[in-house]
PDB file of C-alpha atoms in Angstrom:
ATOM      1  CA  MET A   1      -1.887   1.326 -34.359  1.00  0.00           C
ATOM      2  CA  THR A   2      -0.020   2.760 -31.531  1.00  0.00           C
ATOM      3  CA  ASP A   3      -1.380   1.835 -28.276  1.00  0.00           C
ATOM      4  CA  PRO A   4      -2.539   4.978 -26.357  1.00  0.00           C
ATOM      5  CA  ILE A   5      -0.866   4.238 -23.135  1.00  0.00           C
ATOM      6  CA  GLN A   6       2.252   3.643 -24.748  1.00  0.00           C
ATOM      7  CA  SER A   7       2.265   7.158 -26.432  1.00  0.00           C
ATOM      8  CA  VAL A   8       1.651   9.390 -23.791  1.00  0.00           C
ATOM      9  CA  PRO A   9       2.385   9.480 -19.895  1.00  0.00           C
ATOM     10  CA  ALA A  10       0.462   7.278 -17.880  1.00  0.00           C
ATOM     11  CA  ILE A  11      -0.438  10.209 -15.523  1.00  0.00           C
ATOM     12  CA  GLN A  12      -0.027  13.973 -16.403  1.00  0.00           C
ATOM     13  CA  VAL A  13      -1.456  16.359 -14.006  1.00  0.00           C
ATOM     14  CA  GLN A  14      -1.466  20.315 -14.939  1.00  0.00           C
ATOM     15  CA  HIS A  15      -1.933  23.190 -12.175  1.00  0.00           C
ATOM     16  CA  LEU A  16      -4.028  20.945  -9.935  1.00  0.00           C
ATOM     17  CA  SER A  17      -5.526  22.474  -7.096  1.00  0.00           C
ATOM     18  CA  LYS A  18      -7.675  21.534  -4.249  1.00  0.00           C
ATOM     19  CA  ARG A  19      -9.739  23.788  -1.944  1.00  0.00           C
ATOM     20  CA  VAL A  20     -12.296  23.196   0.499  1.00  0.00           C
ATOM     21  CA  THR A  21     -14.541  25.846   2.624  1.00  0.00           C
ATOM     22  CA  ASP A  22     -15.005  25.291   6.145  1.00  0.00           C
ATOM     23  CA  ALA A  23     -16.206  27.241   9.061  1.00  0.00           C
ATOM     24  CA  ILE A  24     -12.986  29.378   9.204  1.00  0.00           C
ATOM     25  CA  GLY A  25     -12.812  29.944   5.372  1.00  0.00           C
ATOM     26  CA  VAL A  26     -11.122  28.283   2.532  1.00  0.00           C
ATOM     27  CA  LEU A  27      -8.395  25.817   2.880  1.00  0.00           C
ATOM     28  CA  THR A  28      -6.006  24.986   0.084  1.00  0.00           C
ATOM     29  CA  ILE A  29      -4.917  21.295   0.690  1.00  0.00           C
ATOM     30  CA  LEU A  30      -3.080  21.201  -2.951  1.00  0.00           C
ATOM     31  CA  ASP A  31      -1.845  24.222  -4.918  1.00  0.00           C
ATOM     32  CA  ASP A  32      -0.636  24.470  -8.458  1.00  0.00           C
ATOM     33  CA  ILE A  33       0.657  20.522  -8.952  1.00  0.00           C
ATOM     34  CA  THR A  34       1.727  19.754 -12.169  1.00  0.00           C
ATOM     35  CA  LEU A  35       3.616  16.635 -12.865  1.00  0.00           C
ATOM     36  CA  ALA A  36       3.963  13.882 -15.356  1.00  0.00           C
ATOM     37  CA  ILE A  37       4.549   9.816 -14.196  1.00  0.00           C
ATOM     38  CA  GLY A  38       5.726   7.750 -17.346  1.00  0.00           C
ATOM     39  CA  THR A  39       4.508   4.647 -18.084  1.00  0.00           C
ATOM     40  CA  GLY A  40       5.814   1.529 -16.288  1.00  0.00           C
ATOM     41  CA  GLU A  41       7.338   4.330 -13.540  1.00  0.00           C
ATOM     42  CA  THR A  42       7.114   3.743  -9.926  1.00  0.00           C
ATOM     43  CA  ALA A  43       6.987   6.894  -7.947  1.00  0.00           C
ATOM     44  CA  ALA A  44       6.418   7.442  -3.866  1.00  0.00           C
ATOM     45  CA  ILE A  45       4.423  10.368  -2.722  1.00  0.00           C
ATOM     46  CA  VAL A  46       5.797  11.544   0.368  1.00  0.00           C
ATOM     47  CA  GLY A  47       5.520  14.508   3.004  1.00  0.00           C
ATOM     48  CA  ALA A  48       4.236  15.544   6.206  1.00  0.00           C
ATOM     49  CA  SER A  49       0.874  14.765   7.591  1.00  0.00           C
ATOM     50  CA  GLY A  50      -1.574  17.089   6.102  1.00  0.00           C
ATOM     51  CA  SER A  51       0.576  18.090   2.986  1.00  0.00           C
ATOM     52  CA  GLY A  52      -2.180  16.791   0.676  1.00  0.00           C
ATOM     53  CA  LYS A  53      -0.782  12.879  -0.571  1.00  0.00           C
ATOM     54  CA  SER A  54      -3.897  11.290  -0.011  1.00  0.00           C
ATOM     55  CA  THR A  55      -5.977  13.781  -1.727  1.00  0.00           C
ATOM     56  CA  LEU A  56      -3.475  13.937  -4.625  1.00  0.00           C
ATOM     57  CA  LEU A  57      -3.863  10.031  -5.077  1.00  0.00           C
ATOM     58  CA  GLY A  58      -7.468  10.513  -5.044  1.00  0.00           C
ATOM     59  CA  LEU A  59      -7.579  13.056  -7.786  1.00  0.00           C
ATOM     60  CA  LEU A  60      -5.528  10.760  -9.910  1.00  0.00           C
ATOM     61  CA  ALA A  61      -7.994   8.148  -9.581  1.00  0.00           C
ATOM     62  CA  GLY A  62     -10.755  10.425 -10.382  1.00  0.00           C
ATOM     63  CA  LEU A  63     -12.267   9.660  -6.953  1.00  0.00           C
ATOM     64  CA  ASP A  64     -12.655  13.531  -6.200  1.00  0.00           C
ATOM     65  CA  SER A  65     -12.988  16.598  -8.142  1.00  0.00           C
ATOM     66  CA  PRO A  66     -10.273  19.293  -8.274  1.00  0.00           C
ATOM     67  CA  SER A  67     -11.132  22.997  -7.669  1.00  0.00           C
ATOM     68  CA  ALA A  68      -8.821  23.649 -10.630  1.00  0.00           C
ATOM     69  CA  GLY A  69      -6.466  22.230 -13.033  1.00  0.00           C
ATOM     70  CA  SER A  70      -6.638  18.611 -14.846  1.00  0.00           C
ATOM     71  CA  VAL A  71      -5.780  15.086 -14.456  1.00  0.00           C
ATOM     72  CA  GLN A  72      -4.911  12.731 -17.593  1.00  0.00           C
ATOM     73  CA  LEU A  73      -4.952   9.128 -17.305  1.00  0.00           C
ATOM     74  CA  ALA A  74      -3.468   7.509 -20.717  1.00  0.00           C
ATOM     75  CA  GLY A  75      -4.318  10.627 -22.412  1.00  0.00           C
ATOM     76  CA  VAL A  76      -7.560  10.685 -20.990  1.00  0.00           C
ATOM     77  CA  ASP A  77      -9.162  13.885 -19.408  1.00  0.00           C
ATOM     78  CA  LEU A  78     -10.819  12.994 -16.230  1.00  0.00           C
ATOM     79  CA  ALA A  79     -12.816  16.332 -16.492  1.00  0.00           C
ATOM     80  CA  SER A  80     -14.095  15.240 -19.766  1.00  0.00           C
ATOM     81  CA  LEU A  81     -15.898  12.311 -18.243  1.00  0.00           C
ATOM     82  CA  ASP A  82     -18.986  12.156 -15.710  1.00  0.00           C
ATOM     83  CA  GLU A  83     -18.980  10.052 -12.839  1.00  0.00           C
ATOM     84  CA  ASP A  84     -20.036   7.015 -14.930  1.00  0.00           C
ATOM     85  CA  GLY A  85     -17.317   7.557 -17.286  1.00  0.00           C
ATOM     86  CA  ARG A  86     -14.698   7.997 -14.680  1.00  0.00           C
ATOM     87  CA  ALA A  87     -15.770   4.573 -13.075  1.00  0.00           C
ATOM     88  CA  ALA A  88     -15.365   2.961 -16.231  1.00  0.00           C
ATOM     89  CA  LEU A  89     -11.905   4.281 -17.005  1.00  0.00           C
ATOM     90  CA  ARG A  90     -10.707   2.861 -13.660  1.00  0.00           C
ATOM     91  CA  ALA A  91     -12.077  -0.316 -14.312  1.00  0.00           C
ATOM     92  CA  ARG A  92     -10.435  -0.415 -17.262  1.00  0.00           C
ATOM     93  CA  LEU A  93      -7.075   1.447 -16.345  1.00  0.00           C
ATOM     94  CA  VAL A  94      -6.250   1.672 -12.638  1.00  0.00           C
ATOM     95  CA  GLY A  95      -6.150  -0.719  -9.686  1.00  0.00           C
ATOM     96  CA  PHE A  96      -6.339   0.657  -6.094  1.00  0.00           C
ATOM     97  CA  VAL A  97      -4.915  -0.825  -2.593  1.00  0.00           C
ATOM     98  CA  PHE A  98      -6.364   0.935   0.495  1.00  0.00           C
ATOM     99  CA  GLN A  99      -4.375   1.077   3.750  1.00  0.00           C
ATOM    100  CA  SER A 100      -7.526  -0.079   5.051  1.00  0.00           C
ATOM    101  CA  PHE A 101      -7.852  -3.231   2.821  1.00  0.00           C
ATOM    102  CA  GLN A 102     -11.702  -2.426   1.707  1.00  0.00           C
ATOM    103  CA  LEU A 103     -12.656  -5.927   1.647  1.00  0.00           C
ATOM    104  CA  LEU A 104     -16.162  -6.454   1.674  1.00  0.00           C
ATOM    105  CA  PRO A 105     -17.036  -8.745   4.556  1.00  0.00           C
ATOM    106  CA  HIS A 106     -19.919 -10.864   3.316  1.00  0.00           C
ATOM    107  CA  LEU A 107     -17.400 -12.509   0.265  1.00  0.00           C
ATOM    108  CA  ASN A 108     -14.673 -14.734   0.818  1.00  0.00           C
ATOM    109  CA  ALA A 109     -11.039 -14.145  -0.468  1.00  0.00           C
ATOM    110  CA  LEU A 110     -12.088 -15.546  -3.753  1.00  0.00           C
ATOM    111  CA  GLU A 111     -15.261 -13.367  -4.075  1.00  0.00           C
ATOM    112  CA  ASN A 112     -13.626 -10.704  -3.155  1.00  0.00           C
ATOM    113  CA  VAL A 113     -10.816 -11.017  -5.658  1.00  0.00           C
ATOM    114  CA  MET A 114     -13.374 -12.196  -8.692  1.00  0.00           C
ATOM    115  CA  LEU A 115     -15.390  -8.819  -7.967  1.00  0.00           C
ATOM    116  CA  PRO A 116     -13.770  -6.317 -10.299  1.00  0.00           C
ATOM    117  CA  LEU A 117     -13.797  -8.834 -12.807  1.00  0.00           C
ATOM    118  CA  GLU A 118     -17.358  -9.805 -12.595  1.00  0.00           C
ATOM    119  CA  LEU A 119     -18.480  -6.151 -12.725  1.00  0.00           C
ATOM    120  CA  ARG A 120     -16.659  -5.421 -15.855  1.00  0.00           C
ATOM    121  CA  GLY A 121     -17.943  -8.729 -17.725  1.00  0.00           C
ATOM    122  CA  ASP A 122     -14.801 -10.660 -17.988  1.00  0.00           C
ATOM    123  CA  ALA A 123     -15.015 -14.438 -18.729  1.00  0.00           C
ATOM    124  CA  GLY A 124     -13.122 -16.858 -16.258  1.00  0.00           C
ATOM    125  CA  ALA A 125     -13.362 -14.586 -13.283  1.00  0.00           C
ATOM    126  CA  GLN A 126     -13.107 -17.454 -10.836  1.00  0.00           C
ATOM    127  CA  GLN A 127     -10.100 -18.979 -12.719  1.00  0.00           C
ATOM    128  CA  LYS A 128      -8.236 -15.602 -13.037  1.00  0.00           C
ATOM    129  CA  ALA A 129      -8.790 -14.640  -9.169  1.00  0.00           C
ATOM    130  CA  THR A 130      -7.809 -18.361  -8.312  1.00  0.00           C
ATOM    131  CA  ARG A 131      -4.505 -18.230  -9.942  1.00  0.00           C
ATOM    132  CA  LEU A 132      -3.616 -14.714  -8.829  1.00  0.00           C
ATOM    133  CA  LEU A 133      -4.284 -15.714  -5.259  1.00  0.00           C
ATOM    134  CA  GLU A 134      -2.269 -18.668  -5.321  1.00  0.00           C
ATOM    135  CA  GLU A 135       0.156 -16.538  -6.909  1.00  0.00           C
ATOM    136  CA  VAL A 136       0.381 -14.521  -3.458  1.00  0.00           C
ATOM    137  CA  GLY A 137       0.224 -17.565  -1.384  1.00  0.00           C
ATOM    138  CA  LEU A 138      -3.218 -17.719  -0.241  1.00  0.00           C
ATOM    139  CA  GLY A 139      -4.267 -20.608  -2.566  1.00  0.00           C
ATOM    140  CA  ALA A 140      -5.188 -22.442   0.760  1.00  0.00           C
ATOM    141  CA  ARG A 141      -7.263 -19.644   1.997  1.00  0.00           C
ATOM    142  CA  LEU A 142      -9.848 -19.196  -0.859  1.00  0.00           C
ATOM    143  CA  ARG A 143     -12.778 -19.677   0.913  1.00  0.00           C
ATOM    144  CA  HIS A 144     -12.045 -17.700   3.927  1.00  0.00           C
ATOM    145  CA  TYR A 145     -13.674 -14.388   5.012  1.00  0.00           C
ATOM    146  CA  PRO A 146     -11.680 -11.186   5.798  1.00  0.00           C
ATOM    147  CA  LYS A 147     -12.468 -11.644   9.871  1.00  0.00           C
ATOM    148  CA  THR A 148     -10.692 -15.034   9.568  1.00  0.00           C
ATOM    149  CA  LEU A 149      -7.558 -13.868   7.643  1.00  0.00           C
ATOM    150  CA  SER A 150      -4.597 -11.679   9.362  1.00  0.00           C
ATOM    151  CA  GLY A 151      -4.076  -8.179   8.423  1.00  0.00           C
ATOM    152  CA  GLY A 152      -1.056  -9.079   5.898  1.00  0.00           C
ATOM    153  CA  GLU A 153      -3.411 -11.811   4.323  1.00  0.00           C
ATOM    154  CA  GLN A 154      -6.233  -9.147   4.198  1.00  0.00           C
ATOM    155  CA  GLN A 155      -3.600  -6.947   2.356  1.00  0.00           C
ATOM    156  CA  ARG A 156      -2.498  -9.782   0.130  1.00  0.00           C
ATOM    157  CA  VAL A 157      -6.093 -10.385  -0.802  1.00  0.00           C
ATOM    158  CA  ALA A 158      -6.483  -6.690  -1.750  1.00  0.00           C
ATOM    159  CA  LEU A 159      -3.302  -6.410  -3.769  1.00  0.00           C
ATOM    160  CA  ALA A 160      -4.678  -9.655  -5.779  1.00  0.00           C
ATOM    161  CA  ARG A 161      -8.028  -7.802  -6.244  1.00  0.00           C
ATOM    162  CA  ALA A 162      -6.024  -4.753  -7.593  1.00  0.00           C
ATOM    163  CA  PHE A 163      -3.773  -6.765  -9.926  1.00  0.00           C
ATOM    164  CA  VAL A 164      -6.494  -9.318 -11.197  1.00  0.00           C
ATOM    165  CA  THR A 165      -7.649  -6.548 -14.030  1.00  0.00           C
ATOM    166  CA  GLU A 166      -4.334  -6.462 -15.045  1.00  0.00           C
ATOM    167  CA  PRO A 167      -4.361  -2.614 -14.324  1.00  0.00           C
ATOM    168  CA  ALA A 168      -1.848  -0.326 -16.494  1.00  0.00           C
ATOM    169  CA  ILE A 169      -2.068   2.088 -13.420  1.00  0.00           C
ATOM    170  CA  LEU A 170      -1.617   0.736  -9.869  1.00  0.00           C
ATOM    171  CA  LEU A 171      -2.418   3.413  -7.001  1.00  0.00           C
ATOM    172  CA  ALA A 172      -1.971   2.559  -3.447  1.00  0.00           C
ATOM    173  CA  ASP A 173      -2.440   4.531  -0.274  1.00  0.00           C
ATOM    174  CA  GLU A 174      -0.374   3.817   2.668  1.00  0.00           C
ATOM    175  CA  PRO A 175      -0.537  -0.007   1.637  1.00  0.00           C
ATOM    176  CA  THR A 176       1.566  -1.303   4.579  1.00  0.00           C
ATOM    177  CA  GLY A 177       0.062   1.489   7.330  1.00  0.00           C
ATOM    178  CA  SER A 178      -2.099  -0.826   9.324  1.00  0.00           C
ATOM    179  CA  LEU A 179       0.617  -3.579   8.993  1.00  0.00           C
ATOM    180  CA  ASP A 180       3.560  -4.454  11.585  1.00  0.00           C
ATOM    181  CA  ALA A 181       6.975  -4.046  10.252  1.00  0.00           C
ATOM    182  CA  ALA A 182       7.801  -7.651   9.016  1.00  0.00           C
ATOM    183  CA  THR A 183       4.290  -8.238   7.468  1.00  0.00           C
ATOM    184  CA  GLY A 184       4.822  -5.012   5.776  1.00  0.00           C
ATOM    185  CA  GLU A 185       7.782  -5.521   4.331  1.00  0.00           C
ATOM    186  CA  GLY A 186       6.677  -8.948   2.979  1.00  0.00           C
ATOM    187  CA  VAL A 187       3.658  -7.129   1.228  1.00  0.00           C
ATOM    188  CA  MET A 188       5.892  -4.461  -0.350  1.00  0.00           C
ATOM    189  CA  ASP A 189       7.930  -7.250  -1.989  1.00  0.00           C
ATOM    190  CA  LEU A 190       5.076  -8.508  -2.808  1.00  0.00           C
ATOM    191  CA  MET A 191       3.770  -5.475  -4.505  1.00  0.00           C
ATOM    192  CA  PHE A 192       6.999  -4.799  -6.141  1.00  0.00           C
ATOM    193  CA  ARG A 193       7.127  -8.143  -7.640  1.00  0.00           C
ATOM    194  CA  LEU A 194       3.803  -8.201  -9.107  1.00  0.00           C
ATOM    195  CA  ASN A 195       4.134  -4.587 -10.571  1.00  0.00           C
ATOM    196  CA  GLN A 196       7.287  -5.352 -12.225  1.00  0.00           C
ATOM    197  CA  GLU A 197       5.958  -8.717 -13.741  1.00  0.00           C
ATOM    198  CA  ARG A 198       2.995  -6.859 -15.095  1.00  0.00           C
ATOM    199  CA  GLN A 199       5.089  -3.883 -16.005  1.00  0.00           C
ATOM    200  CA  SER A 200       2.109  -1.255 -14.440  1.00  0.00           C
ATOM    201  CA  THR A 201       2.853   2.423 -13.442  1.00  0.00           C
ATOM    202  CA  LEU A 202       2.909   2.432  -9.797  1.00  0.00           C
ATOM    203  CA  VAL A 203       2.012   5.453  -7.730  1.00  0.00           C
ATOM    204  CA  LEU A 204       1.997   5.096  -3.805  1.00  0.00           C
ATOM    205  CA  VAL A 205       1.587   7.222  -0.882  1.00  0.00           C
ATOM    206  CA  THR A 206       3.835   6.243   2.237  1.00  0.00           C
ATOM    207  CA  HIS A 207       5.242   7.937   5.168  1.00  0.00           C
ATOM    208  CA  ASP A 208       7.722   5.073   5.404  1.00  0.00           C
ATOM    209  CA  LEU A 209      10.824   6.444   3.636  1.00  0.00           C
ATOM    210  CA  ALA A 210      12.475   2.962   3.034  1.00  0.00           C
ATOM    211  CA  ILE A 211       9.760   2.142   0.800  1.00  0.00           C
ATOM    212  CA  ALA A 212       9.882   5.242  -0.893  1.00  0.00           C
ATOM    213  CA  GLN A 213      13.407   4.766  -1.562  1.00  0.00           C
ATOM    214  CA  ARG A 214      12.548   1.574  -3.526  1.00  0.00           C
ATOM    215  CA  CYS A 215      10.793   3.576  -6.107  1.00  0.00           C
ATOM    216  CA  GLY A 216      12.340   5.296  -9.274  1.00  0.00           C
ATOM    217  CA  ARG A 217      11.348   8.654  -8.080  1.00  0.00           C
ATOM    218  CA  GLN A 218       9.814  10.305  -4.728  1.00  0.00           C
ATOM    219  CA  ILE A 219       7.511  12.842  -5.253  1.00  0.00           C
ATOM    220  CA  ARG A 220       7.785  15.503  -2.071  1.00  0.00           C
ATOM    221  CA  LEU A 221       4.829  17.532  -0.748  1.00  0.00           C
ATOM    222  CA  ALA A 222       5.021  20.194   1.662  1.00  0.00           C
ATOM    223  CA  ALA A 223       1.661  22.654   2.557  1.00  0.00           C
ATOM    224  CA  GLY A 224       0.067  21.229  -1.123  1.00  0.00           C
ATOM    225  CA  ARG A 225       2.843  21.963  -3.064  1.00  0.00           C
ATOM    226  CA  ILE A 226       5.684  19.845  -4.900  1.00  0.00           C
ATOM    227  CA  VAL A 227       8.718  20.686  -3.345  1.00  0.00           C
ATOM    228  CA  ASN A 228      10.857  17.936  -4.792  1.00  0.00           C
ATOM    229  CA  ALA A 229      10.052  15.396  -7.714  1.00  0.00           C
ATOM    230  CA  GLU A 230      13.389  13.556  -8.571  1.00  0.00           C
TER     231      GLU A 230
END
């Protein structure tokens, strides 16, 4: 039987728009976005502040709903799912890395990485989480809480948490934005290595052109529209 993730684009977007209403009127954040990102591709979403990059990433993850158009992940239309259904699809297919790490402060590094496995009922969560934390160089920091870890260490915990479920799609929103240049470079080296080893599709938002150039494609936004998607 053909794996549906292999037979369709990892991400398919058709005529996607996002509008919000404020005191002034209707603000268009994204306007008629159409693109496809294939399985195993690496793509960077770039553009000036306010161009709609993070909004697009949130829509790809099903964390927000579009005003018009559609998003499909591995052939599944997000609009066909309720909130619980989208959460279940994310748990099965998607890993997410945030600029601000989004670690739970009351859980230690091991517990933070175990959490997505436990939420979906995976067996051997502790062993899997331990192995991945060792792989990202934090084997000696398993029991440390986020407040005792450096920014680079926290982002490595976040990477381990994102990859531990072996997601088909990894989404990252300015993953080095809170880090100094040297630490950020090390984190990106780790992200690209893990992604290549696991053959996942990587889509990241970045303002750093050096990071964007490491991806196979750059999707450039301006005023909510795609101006280049090479």
